[in-house]
Every structure is written in structure tokens, then in C-alpha cells.
Amino acid sequence: MRRRPRRHKIISGRHIFAVLIAVFALVGGYAGYRLIMTEVDYTAAQNEYAQLRIFAPNADGTYTTTTNTTTGTEGTAEDAENDAVPDLSEINPDYIAWIRIDGTDIDYPVVRGPDNFKYLNTTFTGDRNPSGTIFMDSENQNGFDFFAILHGHNMRDGSMFAGLHRFTDNRFRTEHSEVTIYSIDKGVLVYKIFAVKLTNINDAVFDLPLKGFNEKADYFSGFGFSETDLRDSIDILVLATCTVGERNERLLVFAAHVHG
């Protein structure tokens, strides 16, 4: 009679062990599935943006290659001179510019959506994807005039705005300081990076699109800019991305464009 409870315990222990193995197998299988799907998402986004670079401007803002958006056939340089190159706004009406950053793989179209959520997980052509799209803060009513914020993900495969983290290295920032914006309204805008800041989503810079000139001048006076310069000859561009730290942590890269 005394052995039965012991046998019962042994059987229960075996059952528990079997259940644990099953649970671990399910967890491992799900983790493997998520890893595969993540790689699929990365590849899909990379392929999309690689294809979009067919429409990207050259360094001087001109175009040498055209592609018919209906047939997918390549055009000629002569077509480009005749304005036959399709504006990327024909593919996505939210398109406002193209961005390239010296020394990085950042080479993407820029959009401005109705809010700051649409393009967090939507690619330029409208596919659901965690890579999203580089987008201007929806509260930037004046585009690239005076002050603008661009948001982009810090993707683990190094895509989108992950390259901004290279500018935390002072030497790299000195050797690669140019951010070029090819705006559909303003043409080619060359910005020079002047500062990098590790902060969070509560930083006052994220409120500036809604503030007036005085608030903007106060914020950037800390970087050595005078009110006169900010009003008359300097436009500020802020590039924002997340980090591998806390959820609300952000890396900001500041750049200035001097105009006549």
C-alpha cells in the first residue's frame, strides 16, 4: 500500500517532464518562426527600397534613368531631359524628398503622412513591414524651411536610420558630416551635422514643430546659433531614431543648412 503513492509521484513527474519538453519545443518553434519572418520582412523591405532607387536623383539632383511605372521598362536620358522621369509622388502622394547621408547606407525616399503613426510599419509602396518609411514629423507645416524633424527606425539589419548611430563617434562625424536632401519643393539641400544627442521622447525638440520662433531660437541657442542666423540664414534638420536601450530613448542627429 505504501508503494502506490510513490508510483503515482513517478508517473506525475514523467508527465510534467513531458509537458515541459512540449512547452520548450513550442516556444523554440515559435521563436524560430519569428526569426524567419523577421528575415523575410528585412529582405522584402530591402528589395523594395533597392527598386525605388531606380527613381532616385543623382548627386546634382538630376535623373539619368527613367522607368515607365506602367510597363516597368527603362527609358533614356533623353526622356529624363523631357521630364519623363516619374516623380515618386506618382507612386506615393506623400513623397516629399529623398535623403542621402555621407558615409552611411541611408539612401531613402522621405514621406510626410497624416500623422506620425502611418509609416511606422508601412513601407513607401504601402506594404505592412516593421521597417516602415523615413518620414517627416506630421507637425512640420513648413516642410524643410527653418526646422524639420525626420523619423526612421533603427533596424537590426542596419537599414533605415540605423546608420545614424555611427555619428556618435566623433571622428566619424568629422569625416562624414553631410546630409543631402533632394526636396521636390526646394531642390538640393546640403546640411552639415553639428551635434548628436542621446535623449528620450520627452525632449523639447519634439514639441518645436508646434512652437513659435522664440521657442526654436531658445532651444538652438544652446548649440551656439543666434536668433538672427536662425531667422535669416540657417535651417535646422533633426534626424531621430530609437536605440537598443530603453523603449523611450532616442538618438538625435542635428544638422544645419546655410542658405543665402
PDB file of C-alpha atoms in Angstrom:
ATOM      1  CA  MET A   1       0.000   0.000   0.000  1.00  0.00           C
ATOM      2  CA  ARG A   2       2.865   2.377   0.690  1.00  0.00           C
ATOM      3  CA  ARG A   3       4.361   1.964  -2.817  1.00  0.00           C
ATOM      4  CA  ARG A   4       1.318   3.221  -4.719  1.00  0.00           C
ATOM      5  CA  PRO A   5       1.722   6.871  -3.825  1.00  0.00           C
ATOM      6  CA  ARG A   6       5.383   6.657  -4.828  1.00  0.00           C
ATOM      7  CA  ARG A   7       4.421   5.163  -8.190  1.00  0.00           C
ATOM      8  CA  HIS A   8       1.839   7.880  -8.605  1.00  0.00           C
ATOM      9  CA  LYS A   9       4.503  10.524  -7.963  1.00  0.00           C
ATOM     10  CA  ILE A  10       6.839   8.951 -10.517  1.00  0.00           C
ATOM     11  CA  ILE A  11       4.124   8.914 -13.175  1.00  0.00           C
ATOM     12  CA  SER A  12       3.179  12.519 -12.394  1.00  0.00           C
ATOM     13  CA  GLY A  13       6.813  13.544 -12.632  1.00  0.00           C
ATOM     14  CA  ARG A  14       7.127  11.921 -16.041  1.00  0.00           C
ATOM     15  CA  HIS A  15       4.004  13.692 -17.217  1.00  0.00           C
ATOM     16  CA  ILE A  16       5.323  17.029 -16.010  1.00  0.00           C
ATOM     17  CA  PHE A  17       8.656  16.408 -17.742  1.00  0.00           C
ATOM     18  CA  ALA A  18       6.851  15.565 -20.984  1.00  0.00           C
ATOM     19  CA  VAL A  19       4.744  18.706 -20.741  1.00  0.00           C
ATOM     20  CA  LEU A  20       7.828  20.838 -20.128  1.00  0.00           C
ATOM     21  CA  ILE A  21       9.541  19.361 -23.186  1.00  0.00           C
ATOM     22  CA  ALA A  22       6.443  20.108 -25.258  1.00  0.00           C
ATOM     23  CA  VAL A  23       6.314  23.667 -23.979  1.00  0.00           C
ATOM     24  CA  PHE A  24      10.001  24.242 -24.700  1.00  0.00           C
ATOM     25  CA  ALA A  25       9.528  22.796 -28.169  1.00  0.00           C
ATOM     26  CA  LEU A  26       6.609  25.126 -28.853  1.00  0.00           C
ATOM     27  CA  VAL A  27       8.495  28.141 -27.554  1.00  0.00           C
ATOM     28  CA  GLY A  28      11.552  27.235 -29.585  1.00  0.00           C
ATOM     29  CA  GLY A  29       9.447  26.638 -32.658  1.00  0.00           C
ATOM     30  CA  TYR A  30       7.692  29.979 -32.290  1.00  0.00           C
ATOM     31  CA  ALA A  31      10.999  31.763 -31.752  1.00  0.00           C
ATOM     32  CA  GLY A  32      12.361  30.117 -34.886  1.00  0.00           C
ATOM     33  CA  TYR A  33       9.248  31.116 -36.808  1.00  0.00           C
ATOM     34  CA  ARG A  34       9.563  34.731 -35.652  1.00  0.00           C
ATOM     35  CA  LEU A  35      13.229  34.765 -36.633  1.00  0.00           C
ATOM     36  CA  ILE A  36      12.394  33.520 -40.112  1.00  0.00           C
ATOM     37  CA  MET A  37       9.565  36.029 -40.505  1.00  0.00           C
ATOM     38  CA  THR A  38      11.853  38.836 -39.352  1.00  0.00           C
ATOM     39  CA  GLU A  39      14.377  37.912 -42.025  1.00  0.00           C
ATOM     40  CA  VAL A  40      11.556  37.769 -44.587  1.00  0.00           C
ATOM     41  CA  ASP A  41      10.455  41.277 -43.565  1.00  0.00           C
ATOM     42  CA  TYR A  42      14.010  42.619 -43.763  1.00  0.00           C
ATOM     43  CA  THR A  43      14.511  41.148 -47.216  1.00  0.00           C
ATOM     44  CA  ALA A  44      11.172  42.431 -48.504  1.00  0.00           C
ATOM     45  CA  ALA A  45      11.898  45.976 -47.325  1.00  0.00           C
ATOM     46  CA  GLN A  46      15.459  45.936 -48.685  1.00  0.00           C
ATOM     47  CA  ASN A  47      14.216  44.735 -52.079  1.00  0.00           C
ATOM     48  CA  GLU A  48      11.534  47.393 -52.222  1.00  0.00           C
ATOM     49  CA  TYR A  49      13.887  50.248 -51.466  1.00  0.00           C
ATOM     50  CA  ALA A  50      16.526  48.882 -53.820  1.00  0.00           C
ATOM     51  CA  GLN A  51      13.958  49.013 -56.626  1.00  0.00           C
ATOM     52  CA  LEU A  52      12.848  52.513 -55.660  1.00  0.00           C
ATOM     53  CA  ARG A  53      16.432  53.752 -56.043  1.00  0.00           C
ATOM     54  CA  ILE A  54      15.881  53.479 -59.790  1.00  0.00           C
ATOM     55  CA  PHE A  55      13.895  56.692 -59.390  1.00  0.00           C
ATOM     56  CA  ALA A  56      16.345  58.363 -57.021  1.00  0.00           C
ATOM     57  CA  PRO A  57      18.064  61.611 -58.057  1.00  0.00           C
ATOM     58  CA  ASN A  58      21.756  61.875 -58.862  1.00  0.00           C
ATOM     59  CA  ALA A  59      24.103  63.850 -56.648  1.00  0.00           C
ATOM     60  CA  ASP A  60      23.267  67.051 -58.528  1.00  0.00           C
ATOM     61  CA  GLY A  61      19.526  66.427 -58.346  1.00  0.00           C
ATOM     62  CA  THR A  62      19.182  65.347 -61.973  1.00  0.00           C
ATOM     63  CA  TYR A  63      17.986  61.994 -63.279  1.00  0.00           C
ATOM     64  CA  THR A  64      19.727  59.693 -65.750  1.00  0.00           C
ATOM     65  CA  THR A  65      17.432  56.665 -65.641  1.00  0.00           C
ATOM     66  CA  THR A  66      13.716  56.530 -66.189  1.00  0.00           C
ATOM     67  CA  THR A  67      11.268  53.710 -65.722  1.00  0.00           C
ATOM     68  CA  ASN A  68       7.724  53.560 -67.002  1.00  0.00           C
ATOM     69  CA  THR A  69       5.544  52.960 -63.961  1.00  0.00           C
ATOM     70  CA  THR A  70       3.026  51.050 -66.046  1.00  0.00           C
ATOM     71  CA  THR A  71       5.250  48.765 -68.102  1.00  0.00           C
ATOM     72  CA  GLY A  72       8.332  48.741 -65.886  1.00  0.00           C
ATOM     73  CA  THR A  73      10.567  49.368 -68.916  1.00  0.00           C
ATOM     74  CA  GLU A  74      13.619  51.582 -68.773  1.00  0.00           C
ATOM     75  CA  GLY A  75      13.635  54.901 -70.556  1.00  0.00           C
ATOM     76  CA  THR A  76      16.530  57.001 -71.816  1.00  0.00           C
ATOM     77  CA  ALA A  77      18.468  60.017 -70.666  1.00  0.00           C
ATOM     78  CA  GLU A  78      16.656  61.995 -73.363  1.00  0.00           C
ATOM     79  CA  ASP A  79      13.363  61.030 -71.748  1.00  0.00           C
ATOM     80  CA  ALA A  80      14.700  62.349 -68.459  1.00  0.00           C
ATOM     81  CA  GLU A  81      15.544  65.701 -70.053  1.00  0.00           C
ATOM     82  CA  ASN A  82      11.954  65.861 -71.290  1.00  0.00           C
ATOM     83  CA  ASP A  83      10.661  65.379 -67.734  1.00  0.00           C
ATOM     84  CA  ALA A  84       9.551  61.806 -68.495  1.00  0.00           C
ATOM     85  CA  VAL A  85      11.001  60.556 -65.214  1.00  0.00           C
ATOM     86  CA  PRO A  86       8.063  59.673 -62.982  1.00  0.00           C
ATOM     87  CA  ASP A  87       8.013  61.651 -59.790  1.00  0.00           C
ATOM     88  CA  LEU A  88       7.950  59.311 -56.815  1.00  0.00           C
ATOM     89  CA  SER A  89       4.785  61.124 -55.775  1.00  0.00           C
ATOM     90  CA  GLU A  90       3.128  59.196 -58.611  1.00  0.00           C
ATOM     91  CA  ILE A  91       3.855  56.048 -56.629  1.00  0.00           C
ATOM     92  CA  ASN A  92       3.093  57.620 -53.248  1.00  0.00           C
ATOM     93  CA  PRO A  93       1.478  61.074 -52.992  1.00  0.00           C
ATOM     94  CA  ASP A  94       3.015  61.515 -49.520  1.00  0.00           C
ATOM     95  CA  TYR A  95       6.510  61.655 -51.055  1.00  0.00           C
ATOM     96  CA  ILE A  96       8.340  64.917 -50.307  1.00  0.00           C
ATOM     97  CA  ALA A  97      12.074  64.247 -50.703  1.00  0.00           C
ATOM     98  CA  TRP A  98      14.966  61.809 -50.974  1.00  0.00           C
ATOM     99  CA  ILE A  99      17.662  61.621 -48.293  1.00  0.00           C
ATOM    100  CA  ARG A 100      21.299  60.521 -48.505  1.00  0.00           C
ATOM    101  CA  ILE A 101      23.830  60.685 -45.701  1.00  0.00           C
ATOM    102  CA  ASP A 102      27.549  60.592 -46.333  1.00  0.00           C
ATOM    103  CA  GLY A 103      29.389  57.519 -45.028  1.00  0.00           C
ATOM    104  CA  THR A 104      26.226  55.515 -44.379  1.00  0.00           C
ATOM    105  CA  ASP A 105      23.752  53.336 -46.263  1.00  0.00           C
ATOM    106  CA  ILE A 106      20.973  55.856 -45.655  1.00  0.00           C
ATOM    107  CA  ASP A 107      19.581  56.381 -49.155  1.00  0.00           C
ATOM    108  CA  TYR A 108      15.795  56.507 -48.995  1.00  0.00           C
ATOM    109  CA  PRO A 109      12.652  58.350 -50.016  1.00  0.00           C
ATOM    110  CA  VAL A 110      11.054  60.589 -47.414  1.00  0.00           C
ATOM    111  CA  VAL A 111       7.323  60.967 -46.862  1.00  0.00           C
ATOM    112  CA  ARG A 112       5.034  63.102 -44.744  1.00  0.00           C
ATOM    113  CA  GLY A 113       1.883  61.324 -43.671  1.00  0.00           C
ATOM    114  CA  PRO A 114      -1.309  62.492 -41.976  1.00  0.00           C
ATOM    115  CA  ASP A 115       0.171  61.566 -38.584  1.00  0.00           C
ATOM    116  CA  ASN A 116       3.291  60.072 -37.022  1.00  0.00           C
ATOM    117  CA  PHE A 117       1.927  56.528 -36.989  1.00  0.00           C
ATOM    118  CA  LYS A 118       1.082  55.596 -40.579  1.00  0.00           C
ATOM    119  CA  TYR A 119       4.653  54.996 -41.733  1.00  0.00           C
ATOM    120  CA  LEU A 120       5.985  53.361 -38.590  1.00  0.00           C
ATOM    121  CA  ASN A 121       5.072  49.961 -40.054  1.00  0.00           C
ATOM    122  CA  THR A 122       4.212  50.812 -43.655  1.00  0.00           C
ATOM    123  CA  THR A 123       6.737  50.891 -46.484  1.00  0.00           C
ATOM    124  CA  PHE A 124       6.807  53.516 -49.206  1.00  0.00           C
ATOM    125  CA  THR A 125       4.638  51.430 -51.533  1.00  0.00           C
ATOM    126  CA  GLY A 126       2.114  50.664 -48.792  1.00  0.00           C
ATOM    127  CA  ASP A 127       3.162  47.199 -47.583  1.00  0.00           C
ATOM    128  CA  ARG A 128       2.933  46.312 -43.903  1.00  0.00           C
ATOM    129  CA  ASN A 129       6.516  45.928 -42.709  1.00  0.00           C
ATOM    130  CA  PRO A 130       8.347  46.813 -39.463  1.00  0.00           C
ATOM    131  CA  SER A 131      10.980  48.711 -41.458  1.00  0.00           C
ATOM    132  CA  GLY A 132       8.436  51.400 -42.243  1.00  0.00           C
ATOM    133  CA  THR A 133       9.491  54.520 -44.153  1.00  0.00           C
ATOM    134  CA  ILE A 134      11.600  57.566 -43.349  1.00  0.00           C
ATOM    135  CA  PHE A 135       9.020  60.247 -42.586  1.00  0.00           C
ATOM    136  CA  MET A 136       8.853  63.910 -41.689  1.00  0.00           C
ATOM    137  CA  ASP A 137       7.105  64.808 -38.469  1.00  0.00           C
ATOM    138  CA  SER A 138       3.477  65.448 -39.427  1.00  0.00           C
ATOM    139  CA  GLU A 139       3.501  68.710 -37.467  1.00  0.00           C
ATOM    140  CA  ASN A 140       6.185  70.248 -39.713  1.00  0.00           C
ATOM    141  CA  GLN A 141       3.846  72.579 -41.575  1.00  0.00           C
ATOM    142  CA  ASN A 142       6.659  74.393 -43.425  1.00  0.00           C
ATOM    143  CA  GLY A 143       8.476  71.381 -44.824  1.00  0.00           C
ATOM    144  CA  PHE A 144      12.240  71.890 -44.724  1.00  0.00           C
ATOM    145  CA  ASP A 145      12.001  75.638 -44.047  1.00  0.00           C
ATOM    146  CA  PHE A 146      13.787  76.681 -40.835  1.00  0.00           C
ATOM    147  CA  PHE A 147      13.192  73.499 -38.838  1.00  0.00           C
ATOM    148  CA  ALA A 148      12.236  69.900 -39.641  1.00  0.00           C
ATOM    149  CA  ILE A 149      12.305  66.500 -37.932  1.00  0.00           C
ATOM    150  CA  LEU A 150      12.690  63.224 -39.810  1.00  0.00           C
ATOM    151  CA  HIS A 151      11.933  59.917 -38.084  1.00  0.00           C
ATOM    152  CA  GLY A 152      13.234  56.473 -39.006  1.00  0.00           C
ATOM    153  CA  HIS A 153      13.657  53.064 -37.395  1.00  0.00           C
ATOM    154  CA  ASN A 154      16.932  51.717 -36.013  1.00  0.00           C
ATOM    155  CA  MET A 155      16.644  48.339 -37.755  1.00  0.00           C
ATOM    156  CA  ARG A 156      18.775  45.431 -36.572  1.00  0.00           C
ATOM    157  CA  ASP A 157      19.876  44.647 -40.119  1.00  0.00           C
ATOM    158  CA  GLY A 158      21.449  48.110 -40.333  1.00  0.00           C
ATOM    159  CA  SER A 159      18.799  49.573 -42.618  1.00  0.00           C
ATOM    160  CA  MET A 160      16.667  52.726 -42.400  1.00  0.00           C
ATOM    161  CA  PHE A 161      18.094  55.125 -39.761  1.00  0.00           C
ATOM    162  CA  ALA A 162      20.346  52.567 -38.034  1.00  0.00           C
ATOM    163  CA  GLY A 163      23.310  54.316 -39.671  1.00  0.00           C
ATOM    164  CA  LEU A 164      22.730  57.401 -37.522  1.00  0.00           C
ATOM    165  CA  HIS A 165      24.395  55.611 -34.630  1.00  0.00           C
ATOM    166  CA  ARG A 166      27.722  55.876 -36.437  1.00  0.00           C
ATOM    167  CA  PHE A 167      27.688  59.609 -35.715  1.00  0.00           C
ATOM    168  CA  THR A 168      28.151  59.000 -32.003  1.00  0.00           C
ATOM    169  CA  ASP A 169      31.805  58.527 -32.954  1.00  0.00           C
ATOM    170  CA  ASN A 170      33.386  61.995 -33.096  1.00  0.00           C
ATOM    171  CA  ARG A 171      35.963  61.043 -35.699  1.00  0.00           C
ATOM    172  CA  PHE A 172      33.352  59.533 -37.991  1.00  0.00           C
ATOM    173  CA  ARG A 173      31.175  62.623 -37.582  1.00  0.00           C
ATOM    174  CA  THR A 174      34.094  64.860 -38.539  1.00  0.00           C
ATOM    175  CA  GLU A 175      34.887  62.854 -41.664  1.00  0.00           C
ATOM    176  CA  HIS A 176      31.272  62.332 -42.758  1.00  0.00           C
ATOM    177  CA  SER A 177      29.203  65.362 -41.917  1.00  0.00           C
ATOM    178  CA  GLU A 178      26.921  65.890 -44.911  1.00  0.00           C
ATOM    179  CA  VAL A 179      23.230  65.141 -45.126  1.00  0.00           C
ATOM    180  CA  THR A 180      21.742  65.763 -48.562  1.00  0.00           C
ATOM    181  CA  ILE A 181      18.030  66.296 -49.074  1.00  0.00           C
ATOM    182  CA  TYR A 182      16.568  66.265 -52.582  1.00  0.00           C
ATOM    183  CA  SER A 183      13.314  68.101 -51.951  1.00  0.00           C
ATOM    184  CA  ILE A 184      10.575  68.202 -54.568  1.00  0.00           C
ATOM    185  CA  ASP A 185       9.888  71.796 -53.474  1.00  0.00           C
ATOM    186  CA  LYS A 186      13.330  73.163 -52.551  1.00  0.00           C
ATOM    187  CA  GLY A 187      15.723  71.233 -54.783  1.00  0.00           C
ATOM    188  CA  VAL A 188      19.070  70.032 -53.386  1.00  0.00           C
ATOM    189  CA  LEU A 189      19.675  70.975 -49.741  1.00  0.00           C
ATOM    190  CA  VAL A 190      23.035  70.135 -48.149  1.00  0.00           C
ATOM    191  CA  TYR A 191      23.125  70.069 -44.348  1.00  0.00           C
ATOM    192  CA  LYS A 192      26.177  69.829 -42.092  1.00  0.00           C
ATOM    193  CA  ILE A 193      25.918  67.731 -38.932  1.00  0.00           C
ATOM    194  CA  PHE A 194      26.846  69.793 -35.876  1.00  0.00           C
ATOM    195  CA  ALA A 195      25.691  67.727 -32.885  1.00  0.00           C
ATOM    196  CA  VAL A 196      24.421  64.360 -31.667  1.00  0.00           C
ATOM    197  CA  LYS A 197      22.264  63.896 -28.598  1.00  0.00           C
ATOM    198  CA  LEU A 198      21.054  60.853 -26.669  1.00  0.00           C
ATOM    199  CA  THR A 199      17.703  61.738 -25.130  1.00  0.00           C
ATOM    200  CA  ASN A 200      14.113  60.471 -24.875  1.00  0.00           C
ATOM    201  CA  ILE A 201      10.671  61.131 -26.320  1.00  0.00           C
ATOM    202  CA  ASN A 202      10.091  63.921 -23.799  1.00  0.00           C
ATOM    203  CA  ASP A 203      12.855  66.078 -25.270  1.00  0.00           C
ATOM    204  CA  ALA A 204      11.594  69.591 -26.051  1.00  0.00           C
ATOM    205  CA  VAL A 205      12.761  69.265 -29.653  1.00  0.00           C
ATOM    206  CA  PHE A 206       9.720  67.095 -30.419  1.00  0.00           C
ATOM    207  CA  ASP A 207       7.416  69.958 -29.396  1.00  0.00           C
ATOM    208  CA  LEU A 208       9.089  72.542 -31.605  1.00  0.00           C
ATOM    209  CA  PRO A 209       7.018  71.966 -34.761  1.00  0.00           C
ATOM    210  CA  LEU A 210       4.066  73.420 -32.831  1.00  0.00           C
ATOM    211  CA  LYS A 211       6.005  76.239 -31.184  1.00  0.00           C
ATOM    212  CA  GLY A 212       6.883  79.665 -32.495  1.00  0.00           C
ATOM    213  CA  PHE A 213      10.206  81.151 -33.486  1.00  0.00           C
ATOM    214  CA  ASN A 214      11.187  82.195 -29.956  1.00  0.00           C
ATOM    215  CA  GLU A 215      10.960  78.641 -28.602  1.00  0.00           C
ATOM    216  CA  LYS A 216      13.017  77.326 -31.504  1.00  0.00           C
ATOM    217  CA  ALA A 217      15.610  80.052 -31.023  1.00  0.00           C
ATOM    218  CA  ASP A 218      15.845  79.300 -27.306  1.00  0.00           C
ATOM    219  CA  TYR A 219      16.394  75.593 -27.940  1.00  0.00           C
ATOM    220  CA  PHE A 220      19.133  76.057 -30.525  1.00  0.00           C
ATOM    221  CA  SER A 221      20.863  78.913 -28.742  1.00  0.00           C
ATOM    222  CA  GLY A 222      22.365  76.145 -26.630  1.00  0.00           C
ATOM    223  CA  PHE A 223      24.193  74.989 -29.775  1.00  0.00           C
ATOM    224  CA  GLY A 224      25.621  78.435 -30.450  1.00  0.00           C
ATOM    225  CA  PHE A 225      23.092  79.719 -33.017  1.00  0.00           C
ATOM    226  CA  SER A 226      21.944  83.327 -32.798  1.00  0.00           C
ATOM    227  CA  GLU A 227      18.354  84.407 -33.374  1.00  0.00           C
ATOM    228  CA  THR A 228      19.466  86.371 -36.428  1.00  0.00           C
ATOM    229  CA  ASP A 229      21.134  83.356 -38.019  1.00  0.00           C
ATOM    230  CA  LEU A 230      18.165  81.127 -37.308  1.00  0.00           C
ATOM    231  CA  ARG A 231      15.757  83.651 -38.757  1.00  0.00           C
ATOM    232  CA  ASP A 232      17.701  84.750 -41.816  1.00  0.00           C
ATOM    233  CA  SER A 233      20.187  82.158 -42.994  1.00  0.00           C
ATOM    234  CA  ILE A 234      20.062  78.781 -41.207  1.00  0.00           C
ATOM    235  CA  ASP A 235      17.611  75.895 -41.472  1.00  0.00           C
ATOM    236  CA  ILE A 236      17.824  73.065 -38.938  1.00  0.00           C
ATOM    237  CA  LEU A 237      17.244  69.386 -39.657  1.00  0.00           C
ATOM    238  CA  VAL A 238      16.816  66.853 -36.838  1.00  0.00           C
ATOM    239  CA  LEU A 239      17.112  63.130 -37.582  1.00  0.00           C
ATOM    240  CA  ALA A 240      15.566  60.924 -34.904  1.00  0.00           C
ATOM    241  CA  THR A 241      15.779  57.186 -34.304  1.00  0.00           C
ATOM    242  CA  CYS A 242      15.390  54.740 -31.444  1.00  0.00           C
ATOM    243  CA  THR A 243      18.193  52.898 -29.649  1.00  0.00           C
ATOM    244  CA  VAL A 244      18.819  49.442 -28.203  1.00  0.00           C
ATOM    245  CA  GLY A 245      18.350  50.938 -24.747  1.00  0.00           C
ATOM    246  CA  GLU A 246      15.099  51.883 -23.080  1.00  0.00           C
ATOM    247  CA  ARG A 247      11.906  51.924 -25.116  1.00  0.00           C
ATOM    248  CA  ASN A 248      11.540  55.714 -24.967  1.00  0.00           C
ATOM    249  CA  GLU A 249      15.210  56.502 -25.598  1.00  0.00           C
ATOM    250  CA  ARG A 250      16.060  58.380 -28.798  1.00  0.00           C
ATOM    251  CA  LEU A 251      19.201  59.345 -30.698  1.00  0.00           C
ATOM    252  CA  LEU A 252      19.067  62.753 -32.352  1.00  0.00           C
ATOM    253  CA  VAL A 253      21.413  63.942 -35.083  1.00  0.00           C
ATOM    254  CA  PHE A 254      21.331  67.716 -35.684  1.00  0.00           C
ATOM    255  CA  ALA A 255      22.346  69.286 -38.998  1.00  0.00           C
ATOM    256  CA  ALA A 256      22.253  72.833 -40.368  1.00  0.00           C
ATOM    257  CA  HIS A 257      21.712  74.171 -43.887  1.00  0.00           C
ATOM    258  CA  VAL A 258      23.057  77.642 -44.618  1.00  0.00           C
ATOM    259  CA  HIS A 259      21.203  79.487 -47.364  1.00  0.00           C
ATOM    260  CA  GLY A 260      21.501  82.929 -48.927  1.00  0.00           C
TER     261      GLY A 260
END
